[in-house]
């Protein structure tokens, strides 16, 4: 069984990708170009250079035990050894080195999984309700639609080059477990006059500028799922070229053109195809049953077992079958755990598992008489949180600064710290099993803080110029009912290190009130006293020790070093980047006030400041970092004027700026202000891919011959790479590294060295030490009892 | 030159350092360092340089080992009493590291021999015990364009600086030797043996840093420590244009021997 079929064209694409990787390593493709190629293959660079994560599509969250075993095998051989279950109901392999990427991808072919479209401007993984097909209260099973739609969409060439990503989700009933209003296109199963169909929402989205989705169609028959999606996709695609200001994301398009116009242009497409029955999806219903097995039944008869059943086991609508939630520690599964779990599941067949959007695993189709066996297997997993109340495993956190280039804080560390704090108290967490405590490392919402009951997203705190990790606090997200979604609102902010105590104190009050039945629901509690409580608690934690007094406060949970923005990705990084842009925006605003109200003596200075900030403001979007004031003008001239983004007529201002000739600049006041408006307009029309658009919505293409990277790094020059090979099996630590170093010293930059190392300490230590010296580790692969490590000299 | 298997093994803890590596170790193996004085400072300096694999170590000292030396001059052992210090030192160095070529001079430095002795070395280390010698070494090194490490200890205190050609010298800070007996000599003051070890190893580290070319040397800086309070501080100073030896109009143009308040209790 498979949850989608990969198109045949995929293999040729992989061969091309393989060649691209080789060219990149040899320096013949620059990193920016390589990024565009790899992201479409679901391959993202992690915070550490030359280290990648591979995102694997799991339509409807479906993955078979056979598939998971394979993913954890390639993850173990080429990556960190853990498979990560994500909020997008898919799986990821982390810490894959550049030459391992293609091996992971080809390994997945064996089991019909693909990372194609894991990222990039395409139709992303389609989400479905976790209990779809097995819930006794659902309207109907939506999985067949998600699966058929996925297979159809990834087979259509026009799915691969959309203006932006397109996210789709499908709920099996009005309790909307897939948050259809937080996504580009959401389907909610419903029945009208005896006809199966969907209520359709669209234009929702989280991210740094969240928007709640709107009702697009009150009802479409279930035969029309493809038509709606196709129409939206085509309309989306076309609008990329329309005279529209906000064309990049569906949510912005709605905001810009308004409901009526949006619906009109949607129907323009939809009405053309809606009666074409040849386009209907070919649905295959999903058989939720268990294969018969001669596995011996294990019966367990303990209080713990009964508690576990209450917490984690749900009866399915299918007689005699159960669904089981496995709470994972930070969403990660070790290979050994995956193997023991999957081997158990294969007794009952391939349709036994789903990825749950709270970064957990949900089993299904487990015969109830085997619950004892399941209990024994699950409690035997090394990295599960099954001993705890469901609240603990339900916490969501993005990967944050440990691997993500945009991350400010480390929500993984925070999540563990909160867990340690709460499990050390007598809080009755079983009172709030469904509580959503979600954390993101930056404003980008990968940890879904907008839908949280209590959410956090990372920010930089400052004390006397020192930076410490901190979070914004949000509360009150509402997702329980289709059409009534509400995002959480920001309430306050707090230092990372105060959060565990804060959460403890806050939940203590909520659990008491909930037990006592004081309020109708959580949001009423918030309105009546919860929001005030958050602020009062924050006030009591407001005190920040100086760095001298408590250095630990300045190092995030789970971080090795104190918080610093140095390693933030530049062009890829929106969070840190927006902060930098803000500085110049504020400076311009302040100077404008002086122009309006200040004295005459202050005016020339203000104009100079405006010119400087306007020139600097957008450099960061191109990944440029001016070392001196003069360089600001040089870089701005080259990357904005020569590139054709800003009118050449302003060029004379740059020389004045460089010469810091205040009176000459002041004489050009109108030109400076006009230039500033152009820069601001450019920024206003920048999309999340950092592309600038003209007011007509067209992407402003950089002028021919202009190469963004020419300044940042020299044009790639092809070089013949020399290969070296050394066998350090049997050589202990640190002599193996000593020898490796000595060989690297004799090599030329760009040359590659393959070393053989023993398992254990050598493989744990040597590659890391090589990286610390600045070399790139391209591949690290276990071959029998030893390891092969491929190093490229810096 | 490439390292032998045995050398890779012996110097692996150097090679592991990102700033040293095989290349840095080869520089050490090719270096020539002169240690003036095989006493309290010279002992740790010579021992550490030998262990590090400095290719050629020159040692100049005119004394024989006295039992009162053994409290701090750790390169000499009890059976060495009566043996010339340079002999005793050479034996120990070769036991530590047969790679090292030791050149000995059983003599004291004076104005007539010093230029000739230092000319073959890349770096000079002052491990002497009196101001006259310290000024002589400074002047000779400035005139000959040799980098050198100055070091002095007294009671619980130590001070050191490093001179490289073109930067401040010892005379830039201290114009001339204090009159004889104006400062206590070691016999009057005594010295805690371990203080000699502390300062000597700092000097040895400066030598090695200079050879491999990493870090910031104590150039234009004087490091002073007090082992009683265990406080270290460095004060910055500049090359003095009026310096008698390295200034714009030098008055010390040839070497003379000062009056040496020779210490009974050799450092
Ligand atoms: C290099 C940059 C990024 C990486 C590597 C990344 C990675 C991820 C990952 C791994 C998830 C799943 C979370 C998990 O379970 O661990 C996720 C979810 C998500 N990401 Fe990102 N992300 C990036 C940038 C962004 C940006 C810039 C935005 C928005 C502007 C964004 C918006 C979201 C949202 C809204 C989700 C929540 C899932 C949902 O829609 O249900 N991400 N991202
Ligand atoms: S929320 Fe921010 S820190 Fe977390 S994964 Fe997304 S982009 Fe990275
Ligand atoms: Zn001088």
mmCIF file of C-alpha atoms and ligand atoms in Angstrom, chain A residues 47 53 55 397-411 439-449 457-458 572 574-575, ligand 2:
data_model
loop_
_atom_site.group_PDB
_atom_site.id
_atom_site.type_symbol
_atom_site.label_atom_id
_atom_site.label_comp_id
_atom_site.label_asym_id
_atom_site.label_seq_id
_atom_site.Cartn_x
_atom_site.Cartn_y
_atom_site.Cartn_z
ATOM 1 C CA UNK A 47 22.012 26.441 10.176
ATOM 2 C CA UNK A 53 17.273 18.379 6.044
ATOM 3 C CA UNK A 55 11.399 16.793 3.906
ATOM 4 C CA UNK A 397 7.718 23.281 18.878
ATOM 5 C CA UNK A 398 9.594 24.047 15.705
ATOM 6 C CA UNK A 399 13.206 23.030 15.361
ATOM 7 C CA UNK A 400 14.355 26.591 16.005
ATOM 8 C CA UNK A 401 17.889 27.836 16.054
ATOM 9 C CA UNK A 402 19.402 24.391 16.469
ATOM 10 C CA UNK A 403 18.951 23.692 12.785
ATOM 11 C CA UNK A 404 16.916 26.512 11.261
ATOM 12 C CA UNK A 405 18.774 29.475 9.846
ATOM 13 C CA UNK A 406 15.992 31.869 10.785
ATOM 14 C CA UNK A 407 15.707 30.776 14.368
ATOM 15 C CA UNK A 408 16.335 33.203 17.194
ATOM 16 C CA UNK A 409 15.470 30.901 20.071
ATOM 17 C CA UNK A 410 15.570 27.160 20.677
ATOM 18 C CA UNK A 411 12.013 25.936 21.278
ATOM 19 C CA UNK A 439 6.305 27.373 20.426
ATOM 20 C CA UNK A 440 8.219 28.810 17.465
ATOM 21 C CA UNK A 441 11.789 30.045 17.383
ATOM 22 C CA UNK A 442 10.906 33.167 15.424
ATOM 23 C CA UNK A 443 7.759 34.877 14.093
ATOM 24 C CA UNK A 444 7.392 32.396 11.227
ATOM 25 C CA UNK A 445 4.944 30.078 12.978
ATOM 26 C CA UNK A 446 6.484 26.750 12.015
ATOM 27 C CA UNK A 447 5.588 25.812 15.590
ATOM 28 C CA UNK A 448 2.007 27.072 14.993
ATOM 29 C CA UNK A 449 1.854 29.565 17.824
ATOM 30 C CA UNK A 457 7.556 32.839 19.555
ATOM 31 C CA UNK A 458 11.195 33.767 19.860
ATOM 32 C CA UNK A 572 17.257 33.323 3.841
ATOM 33 C CA UNK A 574 13.403 36.995 7.391
ATOM 34 C CA UNK A 575 13.210 37.495 11.138
HETATM 35 S S1 LIG C 2 9.461 29.306 13.249
HETATM 36 FE FE1 LIG C 2 11.293 30.387 12.727
HETATM 37 S S2 LIG C 2 12.835 29.333 13.943
HETATM 38 FE FE2 LIG C 2 11.111 27.970 13.836
HETATM 39 S S3 LIG C 2 11.569 26.648 12.076
HETATM 40 FE FE3 LIG C 2 10.261 28.331 11.384
HETATM 41 S S4 LIG C 2 11.636 29.821 10.574
HETATM 42 FE FE4 LIG C 2 12.851 28.444 11.884
#
